[in-house]
Amino acid sequence: MKFGRCKECYQVITGSYGCLSCNQKRFQRKFDKWSSGNTEIDELIRYKQVSARDFSDVLEWIPLSRFTNIKYIAEGGFAKVYSATWIDGYIINWNQEYNNWKRSGTYRVALKVLKNSRDLSLDFLNEIKNLAKISNNYEGIIKFHGITQVPDTSNYALVFKLEDYDLRYCLNQYFSPCSNKKEYTEKICLGLFNIHKHGLIHKDLHIGNVLCSNGSSARISDFGFCKPANEASSHTNNTNTYGVMPYMAPEILRGKEYTQASDVYSLGIIINEIVSIIPPFCDRPHDYYLAIDICCGLRPKIREEIPGKLKELIRKCWDANPKTDQLLK
């Protein structure tokens, strides 16, 4: 496909992104017009803008004033989530006539406000960098559009595409045909495969962190954000364990470091819940005694009517050392 030449610099355009050189300069000219107040965040956003090869790769600093209809959705241990309307929407391309970016227009987003994030730890900043590296390039992973800040608290918020439901809600309320279950499973496996392909670990994979719209298109969210935003990791004294117990691998409950294998264990729990529509260990308290039993080998029941190959996949996910790349393919 031919894209012609740039009307400004006359270089050959090689893709739908337009002129790479001119787009870089357009972003660079605006660098002194905005700041997050955090040098690391500024550098990340600037890097993503000048290195983008597609508009879906672009991250933006978005002032909170560019959002309307902000409504509370839910709260977790380390963040509050709100729905909102992004007035301008994401960048589509360059408008030569108006000498400005053409945007999507009003666009529904989720604002994940990180508690105690005024002073982000280096570890947490690295998790944001990891999210930016893969979120907009692969299926099965939530779309990440940028970062904003709440002036009253100075807490930072991550801006994501708003999905309609978490997966458990979909399974229980609306969408349970076998075809949807198959698509859910495939998309989650694909998303986790792409996370692991980049040498990353989710660290908090459970069914509430899998989001979907219209009964399909499951996407993994919240990877890496399973601790306070101002808490640094300790590789020598890992006394704090965070997560949703029924989905946590035994080694994590014992206080070991997160690995890709612990993600795959959680994947097996999720797949079993998708096909059975029964939450793991829903018949008992999620307490110290459950943690002990999981460490001693207790696993959710796999229903007899589940196809043999799927049973085998679930059991392999629960192996002590699952072959992550083979399973997720």
Short mmCIF file of N, CA and C in Angstrom, two decimals, residues 150-322:
data_model
loop_
_atom_site.label_atom_id
_atom_site.label_comp_id
_atom_site.label_asym_id
_atom_site.label_seq_id
_atom_site.Cartn_x
_atom_site.Cartn_y
_atom_site.Cartn_z
N VAL A 150 -4.78 13.81 40.59
CA VAL A 150 -5.85 14.44 41.36
C VAL A 150 -5.25 15.59 42.15
N PRO A 151 -5.60 16.84 41.86
CA PRO A 151 -4.94 17.98 42.50
C PRO A 151 -5.06 17.99 44.03
N ASP A 152 -6.21 17.60 44.57
CA ASP A 152 -6.43 17.69 46.01
C ASP A 152 -5.47 16.82 46.81
N THR A 153 -5.13 15.66 46.27
CA THR A 153 -4.28 14.70 46.99
C THR A 153 -2.91 14.53 46.37
N SER A 154 -2.75 14.99 45.14
CA SER A 154 -1.53 14.78 44.33
C SER A 154 -1.32 13.31 43.99
N ASN A 155 -2.33 12.48 44.20
CA ASN A 155 -2.23 11.08 43.79
C ASN A 155 -2.35 10.98 42.27
N TYR A 156 -1.57 10.08 41.70
CA TYR A 156 -1.61 9.86 40.25
C TYR A 156 -2.70 8.85 39.91
N ALA A 157 -3.20 8.95 38.69
CA ALA A 157 -4.22 8.02 38.20
C ALA A 157 -3.84 7.54 36.81
N LEU A 158 -4.00 6.25 36.58
CA LEU A 158 -3.76 5.67 35.26
C LEU A 158 -5.07 5.69 34.48
N VAL A 159 -4.99 6.00 33.20
CA VAL A 159 -6.18 6.16 32.36
C VAL A 159 -6.27 4.99 31.39
N PHE A 160 -7.35 4.20 31.53
CA PHE A 160 -7.56 3.02 30.71
C PHE A 160 -8.86 3.14 29.92
N LYS A 161 -8.94 2.39 28.84
CA LYS A 161 -10.23 2.21 28.18
C LYS A 161 -11.20 1.58 29.17
N LEU A 162 -12.41 2.08 29.22
CA LEU A 162 -13.41 1.54 30.14
C LEU A 162 -14.04 0.29 29.55
N GLU A 163 -13.90 -0.81 30.26
CA GLU A 163 -14.57 -2.05 29.88
C GLU A 163 -15.86 -2.15 30.71
N ASP A 164 -16.83 -2.90 30.20
CA ASP A 164 -18.16 -2.91 30.82
C ASP A 164 -18.22 -3.65 32.15
N TYR A 165 -17.56 -4.80 32.22
CA TYR A 165 -17.73 -5.68 33.38
C TYR A 165 -16.42 -6.38 33.71
N ASP A 166 -16.34 -6.93 34.94
CA ASP A 166 -15.31 -7.93 35.17
C ASP A 166 -15.85 -9.29 34.76
N LEU A 167 -14.97 -10.25 34.61
CA LEU A 167 -15.35 -11.52 34.00
C LEU A 167 -16.35 -12.29 34.85
N ARG A 168 -16.23 -12.21 36.15
CA ARG A 168 -17.19 -12.95 36.99
C ARG A 168 -18.60 -12.43 36.77
N TYR A 169 -18.74 -11.12 36.65
CA TYR A 169 -20.06 -10.55 36.39
C TYR A 169 -20.61 -11.07 35.07
N CYS A 170 -19.76 -11.12 34.06
CA CYS A 170 -20.20 -11.64 32.76
C CYS A 170 -20.67 -13.08 32.88
N LEU A 171 -19.90 -13.89 33.57
CA LEU A 171 -20.25 -15.31 33.71
C LEU A 171 -21.56 -15.49 34.46
N ASN A 172 -21.76 -14.70 35.50
CA ASN A 172 -22.93 -14.89 36.36
C ASN A 172 -24.20 -14.24 35.82
N GLN A 173 -24.06 -13.12 35.13
CA GLN A 173 -25.24 -12.34 34.79
C GLN A 173 -25.71 -12.48 33.35
N TYR A 174 -24.77 -12.49 32.43
CA TYR A 174 -25.21 -12.31 31.05
C TYR A 174 -24.70 -13.34 30.06
N PHE A 175 -23.43 -13.61 30.11
CA PHE A 175 -22.82 -14.25 28.95
C PHE A 175 -22.16 -15.56 29.35
N SER A 176 -22.86 -16.67 29.16
CA SER A 176 -22.28 -17.95 29.55
C SER A 176 -22.25 -19.00 28.45
N PRO A 177 -22.54 -18.69 27.18
CA PRO A 177 -22.45 -19.73 26.16
C PRO A 177 -21.04 -20.28 26.05
N CYS A 178 -20.96 -21.54 25.58
CA CYS A 178 -19.65 -22.19 25.45
C CYS A 178 -18.71 -21.40 24.56
N SER A 179 -19.26 -20.79 23.49
CA SER A 179 -18.40 -20.04 22.57
C SER A 179 -17.73 -18.87 23.27
N ASN A 180 -18.47 -18.19 24.16
CA ASN A 180 -17.87 -17.08 24.90
C ASN A 180 -16.82 -17.57 25.88
N LYS A 181 -17.09 -18.70 26.54
CA LYS A 181 -16.11 -19.25 27.48
C LYS A 181 -14.81 -19.59 26.77
N LYS A 182 -14.94 -20.14 25.57
CA LYS A 182 -13.75 -20.47 24.78
C LYS A 182 -12.97 -19.20 24.43
N GLU A 183 -13.70 -18.15 24.03
CA GLU A 183 -13.02 -16.90 23.68
C GLU A 183 -12.38 -16.26 24.89
N TYR A 184 -13.08 -16.27 26.04
CA TYR A 184 -12.49 -15.75 27.27
C TYR A 184 -11.15 -16.43 27.54
N THR A 185 -11.18 -17.76 27.51
CA THR A 185 -9.98 -18.54 27.83
C THR A 185 -8.85 -18.22 26.87
N GLU A 186 -9.16 -18.18 25.58
CA GLU A 186 -8.13 -17.90 24.58
C GLU A 186 -7.52 -16.52 24.76
N LYS A 187 -8.37 -15.50 25.01
CA LYS A 187 -7.87 -14.14 25.14
C LYS A 187 -7.02 -13.97 26.40
N ILE A 188 -7.44 -14.61 27.49
CA ILE A 188 -6.66 -14.51 28.73
C ILE A 188 -5.31 -15.19 28.56
N CYS A 189 -5.31 -16.37 27.94
CA CYS A 189 -4.05 -17.07 27.68
C CYS A 189 -3.15 -16.24 26.78
N LEU A 190 -3.73 -15.62 25.77
CA LEU A 190 -2.95 -14.79 24.84
C LEU A 190 -2.37 -13.58 25.56
N GLY A 191 -3.18 -12.94 26.39
CA GLY A 191 -2.68 -11.79 27.14
C GLY A 191 -1.55 -12.15 28.06
N LEU A 192 -1.70 -13.26 28.79
CA LEU A 192 -0.64 -13.67 29.72
C LEU A 192 0.61 -14.11 28.97
N PHE A 193 0.42 -14.78 27.84
CA PHE A 193 1.57 -15.18 27.01
C PHE A 193 2.38 -13.95 26.61
N ASN A 194 1.70 -12.88 26.20
CA ASN A 194 2.40 -11.68 25.77
C ASN A 194 3.07 -10.96 26.94
N ILE A 195 2.46 -10.99 28.10
CA ILE A 195 3.11 -10.44 29.30
C ILE A 195 4.40 -11.20 29.59
N HIS A 196 4.31 -12.52 29.58
CA HIS A 196 5.48 -13.35 29.88
C HIS A 196 6.54 -13.27 28.79
N LYS A 197 6.11 -13.10 27.55
CA LYS A 197 7.06 -13.02 26.43
C LYS A 197 8.03 -11.86 26.62
N HIS A 198 7.59 -10.82 27.30
CA HIS A 198 8.44 -9.66 27.55
C HIS A 198 9.19 -9.78 28.88
N GLY A 199 9.16 -10.97 29.47
CA GLY A 199 9.88 -11.18 30.71
C GLY A 199 9.20 -10.58 31.93
N LEU A 200 7.90 -10.29 31.83
CA LEU A 200 7.17 -9.64 32.91
C LEU A 200 6.32 -10.65 33.67
N ILE A 201 5.85 -10.22 34.83
CA ILE A 201 5.00 -11.05 35.70
C ILE A 201 3.79 -10.22 36.11
N HIS A 202 2.60 -10.83 36.08
CA HIS A 202 1.39 -10.09 36.47
C HIS A 202 1.35 -9.83 37.97
N LYS A 203 1.50 -10.88 38.76
CA LYS A 203 1.59 -10.84 40.23
C LYS A 203 0.25 -10.77 40.96
N ASP A 204 -0.84 -10.56 40.26
CA ASP A 204 -2.14 -10.49 40.96
C ASP A 204 -3.26 -10.91 40.03
N LEU A 205 -3.09 -12.05 39.40
CA LEU A 205 -4.07 -12.50 38.40
C LEU A 205 -5.23 -13.20 39.08
N HIS A 206 -6.41 -12.61 38.97
CA HIS A 206 -7.64 -13.24 39.46
C HIS A 206 -8.79 -12.77 38.58
N ILE A 207 -9.95 -13.34 38.75
CA ILE A 207 -11.04 -13.11 37.80
C ILE A 207 -11.55 -11.67 37.83
N GLY A 208 -11.36 -10.98 38.95
CA GLY A 208 -11.74 -9.57 39.02
C GLY A 208 -10.82 -8.67 38.23
N ASN A 209 -9.64 -9.17 37.89
CA ASN A 209 -8.69 -8.40 37.08
C ASN A 209 -8.74 -8.79 35.61
N VAL A 210 -9.77 -9.52 35.23
CA VAL A 210 -10.04 -9.80 33.81
C VAL A 210 -11.32 -9.06 33.46
N LEU A 211 -11.24 -8.14 32.51
CA LEU A 211 -12.37 -7.28 32.15
C LEU A 211 -12.86 -7.61 30.76
N CYS A 212 -14.14 -7.30 30.50
CA CYS A 212 -14.69 -7.62 29.18
C CYS A 212 -15.82 -6.66 28.84
N SER A 213 -16.10 -6.58 27.54
CA SER A 213 -17.21 -5.79 27.02
C SER A 213 -18.02 -6.64 26.06
N ASN A 214 -19.31 -6.45 26.05
CA ASN A 214 -20.19 -7.13 25.09
C ASN A 214 -20.07 -8.65 25.15
N GLY A 215 -19.72 -9.16 26.32
CA GLY A 215 -19.69 -10.61 26.48
C GLY A 215 -18.50 -11.29 25.89
N SER A 216 -17.51 -10.53 25.39
CA SER A 216 -16.32 -11.16 24.81
C SER A 216 -15.14 -10.22 25.01
N SER A 217 -14.09 -10.43 24.22
CA SER A 217 -12.92 -9.54 24.25
C SER A 217 -12.36 -9.37 25.65
N ALA A 218 -12.14 -10.47 26.34
CA ALA A 218 -11.57 -10.41 27.69
C ALA A 218 -10.17 -9.81 27.64
N ARG A 219 -9.88 -8.95 28.62
CA ARG A 219 -8.58 -8.29 28.70
C ARG A 219 -8.06 -8.34 30.13
N ILE A 220 -6.79 -8.64 30.27
CA ILE A 220 -6.14 -8.66 31.58
C ILE A 220 -5.82 -7.23 31.99
N SER A 221 -6.10 -6.90 33.26
CA SER A 221 -5.78 -5.57 33.77
C SER A 221 -4.95 -5.70 35.05
N ASP A 222 -4.46 -4.56 35.53
CA ASP A 222 -3.84 -4.43 36.85
C ASP A 222 -2.57 -5.23 37.06
N PHE A 223 -1.85 -5.59 36.01
CA PHE A 223 -0.67 -6.40 36.30
C PHE A 223 0.44 -5.57 36.93
N GLY A 224 1.08 -6.18 37.95
CA GLY A 224 2.18 -5.53 38.66
C GLY A 224 1.76 -4.61 39.78
N PHE A 225 0.46 -4.28 39.90
CA PHE A 225 0.03 -3.28 40.87
C PHE A 225 -0.63 -3.92 42.08
N CYS A 226 0.07 -4.84 42.72
CA CYS A 226 -0.54 -5.58 43.83
C CYS A 226 0.09 -5.17 45.17
N LYS A 227 0.52 -3.91 45.27
CA LYS A 227 1.08 -3.41 46.52
C LYS A 227 0.94 -1.89 46.53
N PRO A 228 1.16 -1.23 47.69
CA PRO A 228 1.05 0.23 47.73
C PRO A 228 2.02 0.89 46.76
N ALA A 229 1.59 2.03 46.20
CA ALA A 229 2.39 2.71 45.17
C ALA A 229 3.68 3.28 45.72
N ASN A 230 3.75 3.50 47.04
CA ASN A 230 4.97 4.08 47.61
C ASN A 230 5.83 3.03 48.31
N GLU A 231 5.51 1.76 48.13
CA GLU A 231 6.27 0.69 48.79
C GLU A 231 7.27 0.08 47.82
N ALA A 232 8.53 0.05 48.23
CA ALA A 232 9.58 -0.57 47.41
C ALA A 232 9.62 -2.06 47.68
N SER A 233 10.09 -2.82 46.68
CA SER A 233 10.23 -4.27 46.85
C SER A 233 11.44 -4.56 47.70
N SER A 234 11.36 -5.66 48.43
CA SER A 234 12.51 -6.16 49.17
C SER A 234 12.73 -7.59 48.76
N HIS A 235 13.88 -7.87 48.17
CA HIS A 235 14.17 -9.22 47.71
C HIS A 235 14.73 -10.07 48.84
N THR A 236 15.05 -9.43 49.96
CA THR A 236 15.63 -10.19 51.06
C THR A 236 14.65 -10.40 52.20
N ASN A 237 13.60 -9.58 52.25
CA ASN A 237 12.65 -9.70 53.35
C ASN A 237 11.25 -9.48 52.84
N ASN A 238 10.70 -10.48 52.18
CA ASN A 238 9.38 -10.36 51.56
C ASN A 238 8.30 -10.77 52.56
N THR A 239 8.03 -9.86 53.53
CA THR A 239 7.09 -10.21 54.59
C THR A 239 5.66 -9.86 54.23
N ASN A 240 5.45 -8.98 53.26
CA ASN A 240 4.10 -8.57 52.88
C ASN A 240 3.64 -9.34 51.66
N THR A 241 2.52 -10.05 51.81
CA THR A 241 1.95 -10.81 50.70
C THR A 241 0.60 -10.21 50.35
N TYR A 242 0.42 -9.83 49.08
CA TYR A 242 -0.81 -9.20 48.64
C TYR A 242 -1.44 -10.05 47.54
N GLY A 243 -2.77 -10.04 47.50
CA GLY A 243 -3.45 -10.77 46.45
C GLY A 243 -4.79 -11.29 46.93
N VAL A 244 -5.46 -12.05 46.08
CA VAL A 244 -6.75 -12.67 46.40
C VAL A 244 -6.48 -14.14 46.65
N MET A 245 -6.62 -14.57 47.89
CA MET A 245 -6.11 -15.86 48.33
C MET A 245 -6.48 -17.05 47.45
N PRO A 246 -7.75 -17.24 47.05
CA PRO A 246 -8.07 -18.45 46.28
C PRO A 246 -7.32 -18.58 44.96
N TYR A 247 -6.75 -17.47 44.46
CA TYR A 247 -6.04 -17.49 43.18
C TYR A 247 -4.52 -17.50 43.35
N MET A 248 -4.07 -17.45 44.59
CA MET A 248 -2.64 -17.32 44.85
C MET A 248 -1.95 -18.67 44.89
N ALA A 249 -0.80 -18.75 44.24
CA ALA A 249 -0.03 -19.99 44.20
C ALA A 249 0.51 -20.30 45.60
N PRO A 250 0.69 -21.59 45.91
CA PRO A 250 1.17 -21.97 47.25
C PRO A 250 2.46 -21.28 47.64
N GLU A 251 3.40 -21.16 46.69
CA GLU A 251 4.69 -20.56 47.03
C GLU A 251 4.54 -19.09 47.42
N ILE A 252 3.54 -18.40 46.86
CA ILE A 252 3.31 -17.00 47.23
C ILE A 252 2.74 -16.94 48.64
N LEU A 253 1.86 -17.85 48.97
CA LEU A 253 1.31 -17.90 50.33
C LEU A 253 2.39 -18.22 51.35
N ARG A 254 3.45 -18.88 50.90
CA ARG A 254 4.59 -19.17 51.79
C ARG A 254 5.56 -18.00 51.88
N GLY A 255 5.29 -16.92 51.14
CA GLY A 255 6.14 -15.75 51.21
C GLY A 255 7.26 -15.70 50.20
N LYS A 256 7.20 -16.57 49.18
CA LYS A 256 8.23 -16.58 48.15
C LYS A 256 7.99 -15.46 47.13
N GLU A 257 8.98 -15.23 46.26
CA GLU A 257 8.86 -14.22 45.22
C GLU A 257 7.87 -14.66 44.14
N TYR A 258 7.22 -13.67 43.52
CA TYR A 258 6.35 -13.96 42.38
C TYR A 258 7.20 -14.40 41.18
N THR A 259 6.67 -15.35 40.43
CA THR A 259 7.31 -15.83 39.21
C THR A 259 6.26 -15.98 38.13
N GLN A 260 6.70 -16.24 36.91
CA GLN A 260 5.75 -16.52 35.84
C GLN A 260 4.95 -17.78 36.15
N ALA A 261 5.58 -18.74 36.83
CA ALA A 261 4.87 -19.97 37.20
C ALA A 261 3.71 -19.68 38.15
N SER A 262 3.87 -18.71 39.05
CA SER A 262 2.76 -18.37 39.96
C SER A 262 1.61 -17.72 39.20
N ASP A 263 1.93 -16.97 38.13
CA ASP A 263 0.88 -16.45 37.24
C ASP A 263 0.10 -17.59 36.59
N VAL A 264 0.83 -18.60 36.12
CA VAL A 264 0.19 -19.71 35.41
C VAL A 264 -0.70 -20.50 36.36
N TYR A 265 -0.28 -20.66 37.61
CA TYR A 265 -1.15 -21.29 38.61
C TYR A 265 -2.48 -20.53 38.69
N SER A 266 -2.40 -19.21 38.81
CA SER A 266 -3.62 -18.38 38.89
C SER A 266 -4.47 -18.53 37.64
N LEU A 267 -3.82 -18.64 36.49
CA LEU A 267 -4.54 -18.86 35.23
C LEU A 267 -5.36 -20.14 35.30
N GLY A 268 -4.79 -21.21 35.85
CA GLY A 268 -5.52 -22.46 35.98
C GLY A 268 -6.76 -22.32 36.84
N ILE A 269 -6.66 -21.55 37.92
CA ILE A 269 -7.83 -21.30 38.78
C ILE A 269 -8.90 -20.56 37.99
N ILE A 270 -8.49 -19.56 37.21
CA ILE A 270 -9.45 -18.77 36.42
C ILE A 270 -10.13 -19.63 35.37
N ILE A 271 -9.36 -20.43 34.64
CA ILE A 271 -9.95 -21.29 33.60
C ILE A 271 -10.96 -22.24 34.21
N ASN A 272 -10.63 -22.81 35.36
CA ASN A 272 -11.56 -23.73 36.02
C ASN A 272 -12.85 -23.00 36.41
N GLU A 273 -12.72 -21.75 36.83
CA GLU A 273 -13.92 -20.97 37.19
C GLU A 273 -14.73 -20.62 35.95
N ILE A 274 -14.07 -20.32 34.84
CA ILE A 274 -14.79 -20.01 33.60
C ILE A 274 -15.66 -21.18 33.17
N VAL A 275 -15.10 -22.38 33.19
CA VAL A 275 -15.85 -23.53 32.67
C VAL A 275 -16.87 -24.06 33.66
N SER A 276 -16.66 -23.82 34.95
CA SER A 276 -17.60 -24.34 35.95
C SER A 276 -18.55 -23.27 36.46
N ILE A 277 -18.18 -21.99 36.30
CA ILE A 277 -18.90 -20.83 36.85
C ILE A 277 -19.04 -20.95 38.37
N ILE A 278 -18.10 -21.62 39.00
CA ILE A 278 -18.08 -21.74 40.46
C ILE A 278 -16.81 -21.08 40.97
N PRO A 279 -16.91 -20.02 41.78
CA PRO A 279 -15.70 -19.38 42.31
C PRO A 279 -14.89 -20.35 43.16
N PRO A 280 -13.58 -20.25 43.14
CA PRO A 280 -12.74 -21.18 43.90
C PRO A 280 -12.94 -21.04 45.40
N PHE A 281 -13.11 -22.18 46.06
CA PHE A 281 -13.22 -22.26 47.51
C PHE A 281 -14.33 -21.34 48.05
N CYS A 282 -15.45 -21.31 47.34
CA CYS A 282 -16.56 -20.43 47.73
C CYS A 282 -17.33 -20.98 48.92
N ASP A 283 -17.04 -22.21 49.32
CA ASP A 283 -17.78 -22.86 50.40
C ASP A 283 -17.08 -22.79 51.74
N ARG A 284 -16.04 -21.97 51.83
CA ARG A 284 -15.31 -21.88 53.11
C ARG A 284 -14.65 -20.50 53.24
N PRO A 285 -14.31 -20.09 54.46
CA PRO A 285 -13.67 -18.79 54.66
C PRO A 285 -12.29 -18.74 54.00
N HIS A 286 -11.94 -17.57 53.51
CA HIS A 286 -10.63 -17.37 52.90
C HIS A 286 -9.68 -16.88 54.00
N ASP A 287 -9.23 -17.83 54.81
CA ASP A 287 -8.47 -17.49 56.01
C ASP A 287 -7.17 -18.27 56.08
N TYR A 288 -6.54 -18.20 57.24
CA TYR A 288 -5.26 -18.87 57.46
C TYR A 288 -5.36 -20.36 57.17
N TYR A 289 -6.47 -20.97 57.56
CA TYR A 289 -6.61 -22.42 57.38
C TYR A 289 -6.72 -22.80 55.91
N LEU A 290 -7.38 -21.96 55.13
CA LEU A 290 -7.42 -22.22 53.69
C LEU A 290 -6.02 -22.10 53.10
N ALA A 291 -5.27 -21.08 53.53
CA ALA A 291 -3.91 -20.91 53.03
C ALA A 291 -3.07 -22.15 53.33
N ILE A 292 -3.20 -22.68 54.53
CA ILE A 292 -2.45 -23.90 54.90
C ILE A 292 -2.85 -25.06 54.00
N ASP A 293 -4.15 -25.22 53.77
CA ASP A 293 -4.63 -26.33 52.94
C ASP A 293 -4.13 -26.20 51.49
N ILE A 294 -4.13 -24.98 50.96
CA ILE A 294 -3.62 -24.78 49.60
C ILE A 294 -2.14 -25.14 49.54
N CYS A 295 -1.39 -24.74 50.55
CA CYS A 295 0.04 -25.07 50.59
C CYS A 295 0.26 -26.58 50.72
N CYS A 296 -0.72 -27.27 51.27
CA CYS A 296 -0.62 -28.73 51.42
C CYS A 296 -1.20 -29.49 50.22
N GLY A 297 -1.63 -28.77 49.19
CA GLY A 297 -2.06 -29.43 47.95
C GLY A 297 -3.53 -29.32 47.60
N LEU A 298 -4.33 -28.62 48.41
CA LEU A 298 -5.75 -28.49 48.09
C LEU A 298 -5.94 -27.62 46.85
N ARG A 299 -6.80 -28.08 45.94
CA ARG A 299 -7.12 -27.33 44.73
C ARG A 299 -8.64 -27.36 44.52
N PRO A 300 -9.19 -26.38 43.78
CA PRO A 300 -10.62 -26.44 43.48
C PRO A 300 -10.96 -27.72 42.71
N LYS A 301 -12.18 -28.19 42.88
CA LYS A 301 -12.62 -29.39 42.16
C LYS A 301 -12.79 -29.08 40.67
N ILE A 302 -12.40 -30.03 39.84
CA ILE A 302 -12.61 -29.93 38.40
C ILE A 302 -13.81 -30.80 38.06
N ARG A 303 -14.83 -30.22 37.51
CA ARG A 303 -16.08 -30.96 37.26
C ARG A 303 -15.87 -32.07 36.24
N GLU A 304 -16.60 -33.16 36.43
CA GLU A 304 -16.42 -34.35 35.59
C GLU A 304 -16.75 -34.08 34.13
N GLU A 305 -17.73 -33.22 33.86
CA GLU A 305 -18.17 -33.01 32.48
C GLU A 305 -17.23 -32.12 31.66
N ILE A 306 -16.21 -31.58 32.28
CA ILE A 306 -15.24 -30.75 31.55
C ILE A 306 -14.43 -31.63 30.61
N PRO A 307 -14.24 -31.23 29.34
CA PRO A 307 -13.48 -32.05 28.39
C PRO A 307 -12.09 -32.40 28.90
N GLY A 308 -11.63 -33.58 28.50
CA GLY A 308 -10.37 -34.11 29.00
C GLY A 308 -9.17 -33.20 28.77
N LYS A 309 -9.08 -32.61 27.57
CA LYS A 309 -7.93 -31.75 27.26
C LYS A 309 -7.91 -30.51 28.15
N LEU A 310 -9.11 -30.00 28.45
CA LEU A 310 -9.18 -28.82 29.31
C LEU A 310 -8.81 -29.18 30.74
N LYS A 311 -9.25 -30.36 31.19
CA LYS A 311 -8.84 -30.83 32.51
C LYS A 311 -7.32 -30.93 32.60
N GLU A 312 -6.73 -31.48 31.55
CA GLU A 312 -5.28 -31.63 31.52
C GLU A 312 -4.58 -30.28 31.57
N LEU A 313 -5.12 -29.29 30.83
CA LEU A 313 -4.54 -27.95 30.83
C LEU A 313 -4.60 -27.34 32.23
N ILE A 314 -5.75 -27.46 32.88
CA ILE A 314 -5.90 -26.89 34.23
C ILE A 314 -4.92 -27.53 35.19
N ARG A 315 -4.80 -28.85 35.14
CA ARG A 315 -3.89 -29.56 36.05
C ARG A 315 -2.44 -29.18 35.79
N LYS A 316 -2.09 -28.99 34.51
CA LYS A 316 -0.72 -28.59 34.19
C LYS A 316 -0.41 -27.19 34.71
N CYS A 317 -1.43 -26.32 34.70
CA CYS A 317 -1.24 -24.98 35.27
C CYS A 317 -0.92 -25.06 36.75
N TRP A 318 -1.43 -26.09 37.41
CA TRP A 318 -1.22 -26.24 38.85
C TRP A 318 0.01 -27.05 39.19
N ASP A 319 0.76 -27.50 38.17
CA ASP A 319 2.02 -28.21 38.43
C ASP A 319 2.97 -27.30 39.20
N ALA A 320 3.92 -27.93 39.90
CA ALA A 320 4.90 -27.16 40.67
C ALA A 320 5.75 -26.26 39.77
N ASN A 321 6.10 -26.76 38.58
CA ASN A 321 6.92 -25.98 37.64
C ASN A 321 6.32 -26.07 36.25
N PRO A 322 5.22 -25.37 36.01
CA PRO A 322 4.57 -25.46 34.70
C PRO A 322 5.44 -24.87 33.60
#
